[in-house]
């Protein structure tokens, strides 16, 4: 069985996020059943990966492994969709294994962060209140990359207003506490936007590439409702009461 091993050694990062464009380095191309593409990362913290690929002649799969553990199973149809998924761990190597058909990898980016930065959500599923805005902004970025702004409706109806609310909440929460009325207004408005768009989000989640982002959005909504002790059906009333104060 043919096995291609392409090794890319990544330099040690500083505290800010960095993006490695593998296409510009010549690591894209055609790979067939049994081929393995391996990237050495020397223990770097990988936040997420973006892969653009298409099946050749038939649909197939690309299985992505981090240090031998399966982190994503990508279904590759006969066109060039983009897949974005989170890894959020220190990784020595990432391997792509190709199954059922030859695939053409058109683009691939690895997004890394300093290993001292912790995951935004804890293992128990909780979020710190001051992180809601930053997490929502990360999700907007991820969904924009996944859809490459090809869906103007998603951007206009949901991602753009969520980005605005998240920016406002992030700015307020960084200089005030949870009891700040403006922070409450922006947080509850984010929860209302997610709630109103929930059915469409669940449809998006049927695609594997959107599942993680949708899950985190719903968790943010539930966390906001719990912290502010507001029933989902009462969001309109609570937001209106807060708006009347400004």
Coordinates of N, CA and C in Angstrom, one line a residue:
X1 N 0.9 -1.2 0.0 CA 0.0 0.0 0.0 C 0.9 1.2 0.0
X2 N 0.6 2.1 -0.9 CA 1.4 3.3 -1.0 C 1.1 4.2 0.2
X3 N 2.1 4.8 0.7 CA 2.0 5.7 1.8 C 2.8 7.0 1.6
X4 N 2.2 8.1 1.5 CA 2.9 9.3 1.3 C 3.0 10.0 2.7
X5 N 4.2 10.3 3.1 CA 4.4 11.0 4.3 C 5.0 12.4 4.0
X6 N 4.2 13.4 4.3 CA 4.7 14.8 4.0 C 4.8 15.5 5.4
X7 N 6.0 15.8 5.7 CA 6.3 16.3 7.1 C 6.5 17.8 7.0
X8 N 5.8 18.5 7.9 CA 5.9 20.0 8.0 C 6.2 20.3 9.4
X9 N 7.4 20.9 9.7 CA 7.7 21.2 11.1 C 7.3 22.7 11.3
X10 N 6.5 22.9 12.3 CA 6.0 24.3 12.6 C 6.8 24.9 13.7
X11 N 7.1 26.2 13.5 CA 7.9 26.9 14.4 C 7.1 27.2 15.7
X12 N 7.8 27.3 16.8 CA 7.2 27.6 18.1 C 6.5 29.0 18.0
X13 N 5.2 29.0 18.5 CA 4.4 30.2 18.4 C 4.6 31.1 19.6
X14 N 4.3 32.4 19.4 CA 4.1 33.3 20.5 C 2.7 33.2 21.0
X15 N 2.3 34.1 21.9 CA 1.1 34.0 22.6 C -0.1 34.2 21.7
X16 N 0.0 34.8 20.6 CA -1.1 35.1 19.7 C -1.3 33.9 18.7
X17 N -2.6 33.9 18.2 CA -2.9 32.8 17.3 C -2.1 33.0 16.0
X18 N -1.9 31.9 15.3 CA -1.2 31.9 14.0 C -1.9 31.0 13.1
X19 N -1.7 31.2 11.8 CA -2.4 30.4 10.8 C -1.3 29.9 9.8
X20 N -1.3 28.6 9.6 CA -0.4 28.0 8.7 C -1.1 27.6 7.4
X21 N -0.7 28.2 6.3 CA -1.4 28.0 5.0 C -0.6 26.9 4.3
X22 N -1.1 25.7 4.3 CA -0.4 24.5 3.7 C -0.5 24.5 2.2
X23 N -1.4 25.2 1.6 CA -1.5 25.3 0.2 C -0.3 26.1 -0.4
X24 N 0.0 27.2 0.3 CA 1.1 28.0 -0.2 C 2.5 27.3 0.0
X25 N 2.5 26.3 0.9 CA 3.7 25.5 1.1 C 3.8 24.3 0.2
X26 N 2.8 24.1 -0.6 CA 2.8 22.9 -1.6 C 2.3 21.6 -1.0
X27 N 1.5 21.6 0.0 CA 1.1 20.4 0.6 C -0.3 19.9 0.2
X28 N -0.8 20.6 -0.8 CA -2.1 20.1 -1.4 C -1.9 19.3 -2.6
X29 N -3.0 18.7 -3.1 CA -2.8 17.9 -4.3 C -3.8 16.7 -4.3
X30 N -3.5 15.7 -5.0 CA -4.3 14.5 -5.2 C -3.8 13.3 -4.3
X31 N -4.6 12.7 -3.5 CA -4.2 11.6 -2.7 C -5.3 10.5 -2.9
X32 N -4.8 9.2 -2.9 CA -5.7 8.1 -3.2 C -5.9 7.2 -2.0
X33 N -6.7 6.2 -2.2 CA -7.0 5.3 -1.1 C -5.7 4.6 -0.6
X34 N -5.5 4.7 0.7 CA -4.3 4.1 1.3 C -3.3 5.1 1.6
X35 N -3.4 6.3 0.9 CA -2.4 7.4 1.2 C -2.6 8.0 2.6
X36 N -1.5 8.4 3.2 CA -1.6 9.1 4.5 C -0.8 10.4 4.4
X37 N -1.4 11.5 4.8 CA -0.7 12.8 4.8 C -0.4 13.1 6.3
X38 N 0.8 13.3 6.7 CA 1.2 13.5 8.1 C 1.9 14.8 8.3
X39 N 1.5 15.6 9.3 CA 2.1 16.9 9.6 C 2.6 16.8 11.0
X40 N 3.9 17.1 11.2 CA 4.5 17.1 12.5 C 4.3 18.5 13.1
X41 N 3.8 18.6 14.3 CA 3.6 19.9 14.9 C 4.4 20.2 16.2
X42 N 5.2 19.2 16.6 CA 6.1 19.3 17.8 C 5.3 19.8 19.0
X43 N 4.1 19.2 19.3 CA 3.4 19.5 20.5 C 2.7 20.9 20.5
X44 N 2.5 21.5 19.3 CA 1.8 22.8 19.3 C 0.3 22.6 19.7
X45 N -0.2 23.7 20.2 CA -1.7 23.7 20.5 C -2.4 24.1 19.2
X46 N -3.3 23.1 18.8 CA -4.1 23.3 17.6 C -5.5 23.7 18.0
X47 N -5.9 24.9 17.5 CA -7.3 25.3 17.8 C -8.3 24.7 16.9
X48 N -8.0 24.9 15.6 CA -8.9 24.3 14.6 C -8.2 24.1 13.2
X49 N -8.9 23.4 12.4 CA -8.3 23.1 11.0 C -9.4 23.4 10.0
X50 N -9.0 24.0 8.9 CA -9.9 24.2 7.7 C -9.3 23.4 6.6
X51 N -10.2 22.5 6.0 CA -9.8 21.7 4.8 C -10.8 21.9 3.7
X52 N -10.3 22.2 2.5 CA -11.2 22.2 1.3 C -10.8 21.1 0.4
X53 N -11.7 20.2 0.1 CA -11.4 19.0 -0.7 C -12.5 18.5 -1.5
X54 N -12.2 17.7 -2.5 CA -13.3 17.2 -3.3 C -12.9 15.7 -3.7
X55 N -13.9 14.9 -3.8 CA -13.7 13.5 -4.3 C -13.5 13.4 -5.8
X56 N -12.7 12.5 -6.2 CA -12.5 12.3 -7.7 C -13.2 11.1 -8.1
X57 N -14.2 11.3 -9.0 CA -15.1 10.2 -9.6 C -16.1 9.7 -8.6
X58 N -15.8 9.5 -7.3 CA -16.8 9.0 -6.4 C -16.7 9.8 -5.1
X59 N -17.7 9.7 -4.3 CA -17.6 10.2 -2.9 C -16.7 9.4 -2.1
X60 N -16.1 10.0 -1.1 CA -15.2 9.3 -0.2 C -15.1 9.9 1.1
X61 N -14.0 9.5 1.9 CA -13.9 10.0 3.2 C -12.4 10.4 3.4
X62 N -12.2 11.4 4.2 CA -10.9 11.8 4.8 C -11.0 11.7 6.3
X63 N -10.2 10.8 6.9 CA -10.2 10.7 8.3 C -9.0 11.5 8.9
X64 N -9.3 12.4 9.8 CA -8.3 13.2 10.4 C -8.0 12.8 11.8
X65 N -6.7 12.5 12.1 CA -6.2 12.0 13.4 C -5.3 13.0 14.0
X66 N -5.4 13.2 15.3 CA -4.5 13.9 16.1 C -3.8 13.0 17.0
X67 N -2.5 12.8 16.8 CA -1.7 11.8 17.6 C -2.4 10.4 17.7
X68 N -2.9 10.0 16.5 CA -3.5 8.7 16.4 C -4.9 8.6 16.8
X69 N -5.5 9.6 17.4 CA -6.9 9.6 17.8 C -7.8 10.3 16.7
X70 N -8.9 9.7 16.3 CA -9.7 10.3 15.3 C -10.4 11.5 15.8
X71 N -10.2 12.6 15.1 CA -10.9 13.9 15.6 C -11.9 14.4 14.6
X72 N -11.9 13.9 13.3 CA -12.9 14.2 12.4 C -13.0 13.2 11.2
X73 N -14.2 12.9 10.8 CA -14.4 12.0 9.7 C -15.1 12.8 8.6
X74 N -14.4 13.2 7.6 CA -15.0 14.1 6.6 C -15.5 13.4 5.4
X75 N -16.8 13.6 5.1 CA -17.3 13.0 3.9 C -17.0 13.9 2.7
X76 N -16.4 13.4 1.7 CA -15.9 14.3 0.6 C -16.7 14.0 -0.7
X77 N -17.6 14.9 -1.1 CA -18.4 14.6 -2.3 C -17.6 15.1 -3.5
X78 N -18.2 15.0 -4.7 CA -17.5 15.3 -5.9 C -17.5 16.8 -6.2
X79 N -17.4 17.7 -5.2 CA -17.2 19.1 -5.5 C -16.3 19.6 -4.3
X80 N -16.1 20.9 -4.2 CA -15.1 21.4 -3.3 C -15.6 22.1 -2.0
X81 N -16.3 21.4 -1.1 CA -16.8 22.0 0.1 C -15.6 22.3 1.1
X82 N -15.9 23.2 2.0 CA -14.9 23.6 3.0 C -15.4 23.0 4.3
X83 N -14.5 22.5 5.1 CA -14.8 21.9 6.4 C -13.9 22.6 7.4
X84 N -14.5 23.1 8.5 CA -13.8 23.7 9.6 C -14.2 22.9 10.9
X85 N -13.2 22.5 11.7 CA -13.5 21.8 12.9 C -12.4 22.1 13.9
X86 N -12.8 22.0 15.2 CA -11.9 22.3 16.3 C -11.2 21.1 16.7
X87 N -10.0 21.3 17.2 CA -9.1 20.2 17.8 C -8.9 20.5 19.3
X88 N -8.4 21.7 19.5 CA -8.2 22.3 20.9 C -7.4 21.3 21.8
X89 N -6.3 21.0 21.4 CA -5.3 20.2 22.2 C -3.9 20.4 21.7
X90 N -3.0 20.0 22.5 CA -1.6 20.0 22.0 C -1.4 18.7 21.2
X91 N -0.8 18.9 20.0 CA -0.7 17.8 19.1 C 0.8 17.7 18.6
X92 N 1.2 16.4 18.5 CA 2.6 16.2 18.0 C 2.5 16.0 16.5
X93 N 1.4 15.3 16.0 CA 1.2 15.2 14.6 C -0.2 15.0 14.2
X94 N -0.6 15.5 13.0 CA -1.9 15.4 12.5 C -1.8 14.6 11.2
X95 N -2.6 13.5 11.1 CA -2.6 12.7 9.9 C -3.9 12.7 9.2
X96 N -3.9 12.7 7.9 CA -5.1 12.5 7.0 C -5.0 11.2 6.3
X97 N -6.1 10.4 6.4 CA -6.1 9.1 5.7 C -7.3 9.1 4.8
X98 N -7.1 8.6 3.5 CA -8.0 8.8 2.5 C -8.7 7.4 2.2
X99 N -10.0 7.4 2.1 CA -10.8 6.1 2.0 C -11.8 6.2 0.9
X100 N -12.0 5.1 0.2 CA -13.0 4.9 -0.8 C -12.8 5.5 -2.2
X101 N -12.1 6.6 -2.2 CA -11.8 7.3 -3.5 C -10.6 8.2 -3.4
X102 N -10.1 8.5 -4.5 CA -9.0 9.5 -4.5 C -9.7 10.9 -4.2
X103 N -9.0 11.7 -3.5 CA -9.5 13.1 -3.2 C -8.4 14.1 -3.6
X104 N -9.0 15.2 -4.0 CA -8.1 16.4 -4.3 C -8.2 17.4 -3.2
X105 N -7.1 17.6 -2.4 CA -7.1 18.6 -1.3 C -6.7 19.9 -2.0
X106 N -7.7 20.8 -1.9 CA -7.5 22.1 -2.6 C -6.9 23.2 -1.7
X107 N -7.2 23.1 -0.4 CA -6.7 24.0 0.5 C -6.7 23.4 1.9
X108 N -5.8 23.9 2.8 CA -5.8 23.4 4.2 C -5.0 24.4 5.0
X109 N -5.7 24.8 6.1 CA -5.1 25.7 7.0 C -5.1 25.2 8.5
X110 N -4.1 25.4 9.2 CA -4.0 25.0 10.6 C -3.9 26.2 11.5
X111 N -4.9 26.4 12.4 CA -5.0 27.5 13.2 C -4.4 27.1 14.6
X112 N -3.4 27.7 15.1 CA -2.8 27.3 16.3 C -2.8 28.5 17.3
X113 N -2.7 28.1 18.6 CA -2.6 29.1 19.7 C -1.5 28.6 20.6
X114 N -1.1 29.5 21.5 CA -0.1 29.2 22.5 C -0.7 28.2 23.4
X115 N 0.0 27.2 23.8 CA -0.5 26.1 24.7 C -0.9 26.6 26.1
X116 N -0.5 27.7 26.5 CA -0.9 28.2 27.8 C -2.3 28.7 27.8
X117 N -2.9 28.9 26.6 CA -4.3 29.4 26.5 C -5.2 28.2 26.7
X118 N -6.1 28.3 27.6 CA -7.0 27.2 27.9 C -8.2 27.2 26.9
X119 N -8.9 26.1 26.8 CA -10.1 26.0 26.0 C -11.1 26.9 26.6
X120 N -11.9 27.5 25.7 CA -12.9 28.5 26.2 C -14.0 27.9 27.0
X121 N -14.3 26.6 26.8 CA -15.3 26.0 27.6 C -14.6 24.9 28.4
X122 N -15.1 24.7 29.7 CA -14.5 23.7 30.5 C -15.0 22.3 30.2
X123 N -14.4 21.3 30.7 CA -14.8 19.9 30.4 C -16.2 19.6 30.9
X124 N -16.7 20.4 31.9 CA -18.0 20.2 32.4 C -19.1 20.9 31.6
X125 N -18.6 21.7 30.5 CA -19.5 22.3 29.6 C -19.9 23.7 30.1
X126 N -19.3 24.3 31.1 CA -19.6 25.6 31.5 C -18.8 26.7 30.8
X127 N -19.4 27.9 30.8 CA -18.6 29.1 30.2 C -18.5 30.1 31.3
X128 N -17.4 30.8 31.4 CA -17.4 32.0 32.2 C -18.1 33.1 31.6
X129 N -18.9 33.9 32.4 CA -19.8 34.9 31.8 C -19.0 35.9 30.9
X130 N -17.8 36.2 31.3 CA -17.1 37.3 30.6 C -16.6 36.7 29.2
X131 N -16.7 35.4 29.0 CA -16.3 34.8 27.7 C -17.3 34.7 26.7
X132 N -18.6 34.9 27.0 CA -19.7 34.7 26.1 C -19.4 35.5 24.7
X133 N -19.1 36.7 24.8 CA -18.9 37.5 23.6 C -17.7 37.0 22.8
X134 N -16.6 36.7 23.5 CA -15.4 36.2 22.7 C -15.7 34.9 22.1
X135 N -16.4 34.0 22.8 CA -16.7 32.7 22.2 C -17.6 32.9 21.0
X136 N -18.6 33.7 21.1 CA -19.6 34.0 20.0 C -18.8 34.5 18.8
X137 N -17.8 35.4 19.0 CA -17.0 35.9 17.9 C -16.2 34.9 17.2
X138 N -15.7 33.9 18.0 CA -14.9 32.8 17.5 C -15.8 32.0 16.6
X139 N -17.1 31.8 17.0 CA -18.0 30.9 16.3 C -18.4 31.6 15.0
X140 N -18.6 32.9 15.0 CA -18.9 33.7 13.8 C -17.8 33.5 12.8
X141 N -16.5 33.7 13.3 CA -15.4 33.5 12.4 C -15.3 32.1 11.8
X142 N -15.6 31.1 12.7 CA -15.5 29.7 12.2 C -16.6 29.5 11.1
X143 N -17.8 30.0 11.4 CA -18.9 29.7 10.4 C -18.7 30.5 9.1
X144 N -18.1 31.7 9.2 CA -17.8 32.5 8.0 C -16.8 31.7 7.2
X145 N -15.7 31.1 7.8 CA -14.7 30.3 7.1 C -15.4 29.1 6.5
X146 N -16.2 28.5 7.2 CA -16.9 27.2 6.8 C -17.7 27.5 5.5
X147 N -18.5 28.6 5.6 CA -19.4 28.9 4.5 C -18.8 29.8 3.4
X148 N -17.7 30.4 3.7 CA -17.0 31.3 2.8 C -17.9 32.4 2.3
X149 N -18.8 32.8 3.2 CA -19.8 33.9 2.9 C -20.6 33.6 1.7
X150 N -20.7 32.3 1.3 CA -21.5 32.0 0.1 C -23.0 32.0 0.4
X151 N -23.3 32.0 1.7 CA -24.7 32.1 2.1 C -25.0 33.4 2.7
X152 N -25.5 34.4 1.9 CA -25.7 35.7 2.4 C -26.8 35.8 3.4
X153 N -27.8 34.9 3.3 CA -28.9 34.9 4.2 C -28.4 34.6 5.6
X154 N -27.6 33.6 5.7 CA -27.0 33.2 7.1 C -26.3 34.4 7.7
X155 N -25.5 35.1 6.8 CA -24.7 36.3 7.3 C -25.7 37.4 7.7
X156 N -26.6 37.7 6.9 CA -27.5 38.9 7.1 C -28.4 38.6 8.3
X157 N -29.0 37.4 8.3 CA -30.0 37.2 9.3 C -29.5 36.8 10.7
X158 N -28.3 36.2 10.7 CA -27.8 35.7 12.0 C -26.4 36.1 12.3
X159 N -25.4 35.8 11.5 CA -24.0 36.0 11.8 C -23.6 37.4 12.1
X160 N -24.1 38.3 11.2 CA -23.8 39.7 11.3 C -24.4 40.3 12.6
X161 N -25.7 40.1 12.9 CA -26.2 40.7 14.1 C -25.6 40.0 15.4
X162 N -25.3 38.7 15.3 CA -24.6 38.1 16.4 C -23.2 38.7 16.7
X163 N -22.5 39.0 15.6 CA -21.2 39.6 15.7 C -21.3 41.0 16.4
X164 N -22.3 41.7 16.0 CA -22.5 43.1 16.6 C -22.8 43.0 18.1
X165 N -23.7 42.1 18.5 CA -24.1 41.9 19.9 C -22.9 41.4 20.7
X166 N -22.1 40.4 20.1 CA -21.0 39.8 20.8 C -19.9 40.9 21.0
X167 N -19.7 41.7 20.1 CA -18.7 42.8 20.2 C -19.1 43.8 21.3
X168 N -20.4 44.1 21.4 CA -20.9 45.0 22.4 C -20.8 44.4 23.8
X169 N -21.2 43.1 23.9 CA -21.1 42.4 25.2 C -19.7 42.3 25.6
X170 N -18.8 41.9 24.7 CA -17.4 41.7 25.1 C -16.8 43.0 25.6
X171 N -17.1 44.1 24.9 CA -16.6 45.4 25.4 C -17.1 45.8 26.8
X172 N -18.4 45.6 27.0 CA -19.0 45.9 28.3 C -18.5 45.0 29.4
X173 N -18.5 43.7 29.2 CA -18.1 42.7 30.2 C -16.6 42.8 30.6
X174 N -15.8 43.4 29.7 CA -14.4 43.5 30.1 C -14.1 44.6 31.1
X175 N -15.1 45.5 31.2 CA -14.8 46.7 32.2 C -15.9 46.8 33.2
X176 N -16.8 45.8 33.3 CA -17.9 45.9 34.3 C -18.2 44.5 34.8
X177 N -19.2 44.3 35.6 CA -19.5 43.0 36.2 C -20.8 42.5 35.6
X178 N -21.2 41.3 36.0 CA -22.4 40.7 35.5 C -23.6 41.5 35.8
X179 N -23.6 42.3 36.9 CA -24.8 43.0 37.2 C -25.0 44.3 36.4
X180 N -24.1 44.6 35.5 CA -24.2 45.8 34.6 C -25.4 45.6 33.7
X181 N -26.3 46.6 33.7 CA -27.6 46.4 32.9 C -27.3 46.3 31.4
X182 N -26.3 47.0 30.9 CA -26.0 46.9 29.5 C -25.5 45.6 29.1
X183 N -24.6 45.0 30.0 CA -24.1 43.7 29.8 C -25.3 42.7 29.8
X184 N -26.3 42.8 30.7 CA -27.4 42.0 30.7 C -28.2 42.1 29.4
X185 N -28.4 43.4 28.9 CA -29.1 43.6 27.7 C -28.5 42.9 26.5
X186 N -27.2 43.0 26.4 CA -26.5 42.4 25.2 C -26.5 40.9 25.3
X187 N -26.3 40.4 26.6 CA -26.3 38.9 26.7 C -27.6 38.3 26.4
X188 N -28.7 38.9 27.0 CA -30.0 38.4 26.7 C -30.4 38.5 25.2
X189 N -29.9 39.6 24.6 CA -30.2 39.8 23.2 C -29.5 38.7 22.3
X190 N -28.3 38.3 22.8 CA -27.6 37.2 22.1 C -28.4 35.9 22.2
X191 N -28.9 35.7 23.5 CA -29.7 34.5 23.7 C -31.0 34.5 22.9
X192 N -31.6 35.7 22.7 CA -32.8 35.8 21.9 C -32.6 35.5 20.5
X193 N -31.5 36.0 20.0 CA -31.1 35.8 18.6 C -30.9 34.4 18.3
X194 N -30.1 33.7 19.2 CA -29.9 32.3 19.0 C -31.2 31.5 19.1
X195 N -32.0 31.8 20.1 CA -33.3 31.2 20.2 C -34.2 31.3 19.0
X196 N -34.2 32.5 18.4 CA -35.1 32.7 17.2 C -34.6 32.0 16.0
X197 N -33.3 31.8 16.0 CA -32.7 31.1 14.8 C -32.4 29.6 15.0
X198 N -32.9 29.1 16.2 CA -32.5 27.8 16.6 C -32.9 26.7 15.6
X199 N -34.1 26.8 15.0 CA -34.5 25.7 14.1 C -33.6 25.7 12.9
X200 N -33.2 26.8 12.4 CA -32.3 26.9 11.2 C -30.9 26.4 11.6
X201 N -30.5 26.7 12.8 CA -29.2 26.2 13.3 C -29.2 24.7 13.4
X202 N -30.3 24.1 13.8 CA -30.4 22.7 13.9 C -30.3 22.0 12.6
X203 N -30.9 22.7 11.6 CA -30.7 22.2 10.2 C -29.3 22.2 9.7
X204 N -28.6 23.3 10.1 CA -27.2 23.5 9.7 C -26.4 22.4 10.4
X205 N -26.8 22.0 11.6 CA -26.0 21.0 12.4 C -26.1 19.6 11.8
X206 N -27.0 19.4 10.9 CA -27.1 18.1 10.2 C -25.9 17.9 9.4
X207 N -25.2 19.0 9.0 CA -23.9 18.9 8.3 C -22.8 18.8 9.4
X208 N -21.9 17.8 9.3 CA -20.9 17.6 10.3 C -20.0 18.8 10.5
X209 N -19.8 19.6 9.5 CA -18.9 20.7 9.6 C -19.4 21.8 10.5
X210 N -20.8 21.8 10.7 CA -21.4 22.9 11.5 C -21.7 22.4 12.9
X211 N -21.6 21.1 13.2 CA -22.1 20.6 14.4 C -21.5 21.2 15.7
X212 N -20.2 21.3 15.7 CA -19.6 21.9 16.9 C -20.0 23.3 17.1
X213 N -20.0 24.1 16.1 CA -20.4 25.5 16.2 C -21.8 25.7 16.7
X214 N -22.7 24.9 16.2 CA -24.1 25.0 16.6 C -24.3 24.5 18.1
X215 N -23.6 23.5 18.4 CA -23.6 23.0 19.8 C -23.2 24.1 20.8
X216 N -22.1 24.8 20.5 CA -21.6 25.8 21.4 C -22.5 27.0 21.4
X217 N -23.1 27.4 20.3 CA -24.1 28.4 20.4 C -25.3 28.1 21.3
X218 N -25.8 26.9 21.2 CA -26.9 26.5 22.1 C -26.5 26.5 23.5
X219 N -25.2 26.1 23.8 CA -24.7 26.1 25.2 C -24.6 27.5 25.7
X220 N -24.2 28.4 24.8 CA -24.1 29.8 25.3 C -25.5 30.3 25.6
X221 N -26.5 30.0 24.8 CA -27.9 30.5 25.1 C -28.3 29.9 26.4
X222 N -28.1 28.6 26.7 CA -28.6 28.0 27.9 C -27.8 28.6 29.1
X223 N -26.5 28.9 28.9 CA -25.8 29.5 30.0 C -26.3 30.9 30.4
X224 N -26.6 31.7 29.4 CA -27.1 33.0 29.6 C -28.4 32.9 30.4
X225 N -29.3 32.1 29.9 CA -30.6 31.9 30.5 C -30.5 31.5 32.0
X226 N -29.6 30.6 32.3 CA -29.4 30.1 33.6 C -28.8 31.2 34.5
X227 N -27.8 31.9 34.1 CA -27.1 32.9 34.9 C -28.1 34.1 35.2
X228 N -28.9 34.5 34.2 CA -29.8 35.6 34.5 C -31.1 35.2 35.0
X229 N -31.3 33.8 35.1 CA -32.5 33.3 35.6 C -33.8 33.8 34.8
X230 N -33.7 33.6 33.5 CA -34.7 34.1 32.6 C -35.2 32.9 31.8
X231 N -36.6 32.7 31.8 CA -37.2 31.7 30.9 C -37.1 32.1 29.5
X232 N -36.8 31.1 28.6 CA -36.7 31.5 27.2 C -37.9 32.2 26.6
X233 N -39.1 31.8 27.1 CA -40.3 32.4 26.6 C -40.5 33.8 27.1
X234 N -39.7 34.2 28.1 CA -39.8 35.6 28.6 C -38.7 36.5 28.1
X235 N -37.9 36.1 27.1 CA -36.8 36.9 26.7 C -37.2 38.3 26.1
X236 N -38.3 38.3 25.3 CA -38.8 39.5 24.7 C -39.1 40.5 25.8
X237 N -39.8 40.1 26.8 CA -40.2 41.0 27.9 C -39.0 41.5 28.7
X238 N -38.1 40.7 29.0 CA -36.9 41.1 29.8 C -36.1 42.1 29.0
X239 N -35.9 41.8 27.7 CA -35.1 42.7 26.8 C -35.8 44.1 26.7
X240 N -37.1 44.1 26.5 CA -37.9 45.3 26.4 C -37.7 46.1 27.7
X241 N -37.8 45.5 28.9 CA -37.7 46.2 30.2 C -36.3 46.8 30.3
X242 N -35.2 46.1 29.8 CA -33.9 46.7 29.9 C -33.7 47.8 28.9
X243 N -34.3 47.7 27.7 CA -34.2 48.8 26.7 C -34.8 50.1 27.2
X244 N -35.9 50.0 27.9 CA -36.6 51.2 28.4 C -35.7 51.9 29.4
X245 N -34.7 51.3 29.9 CA -33.8 52.0 30.9 C -32.7 52.9 30.2
X246 N -32.6 52.7 28.9 CA -31.5 53.5 28.2 C -32.1 54.4 27.2

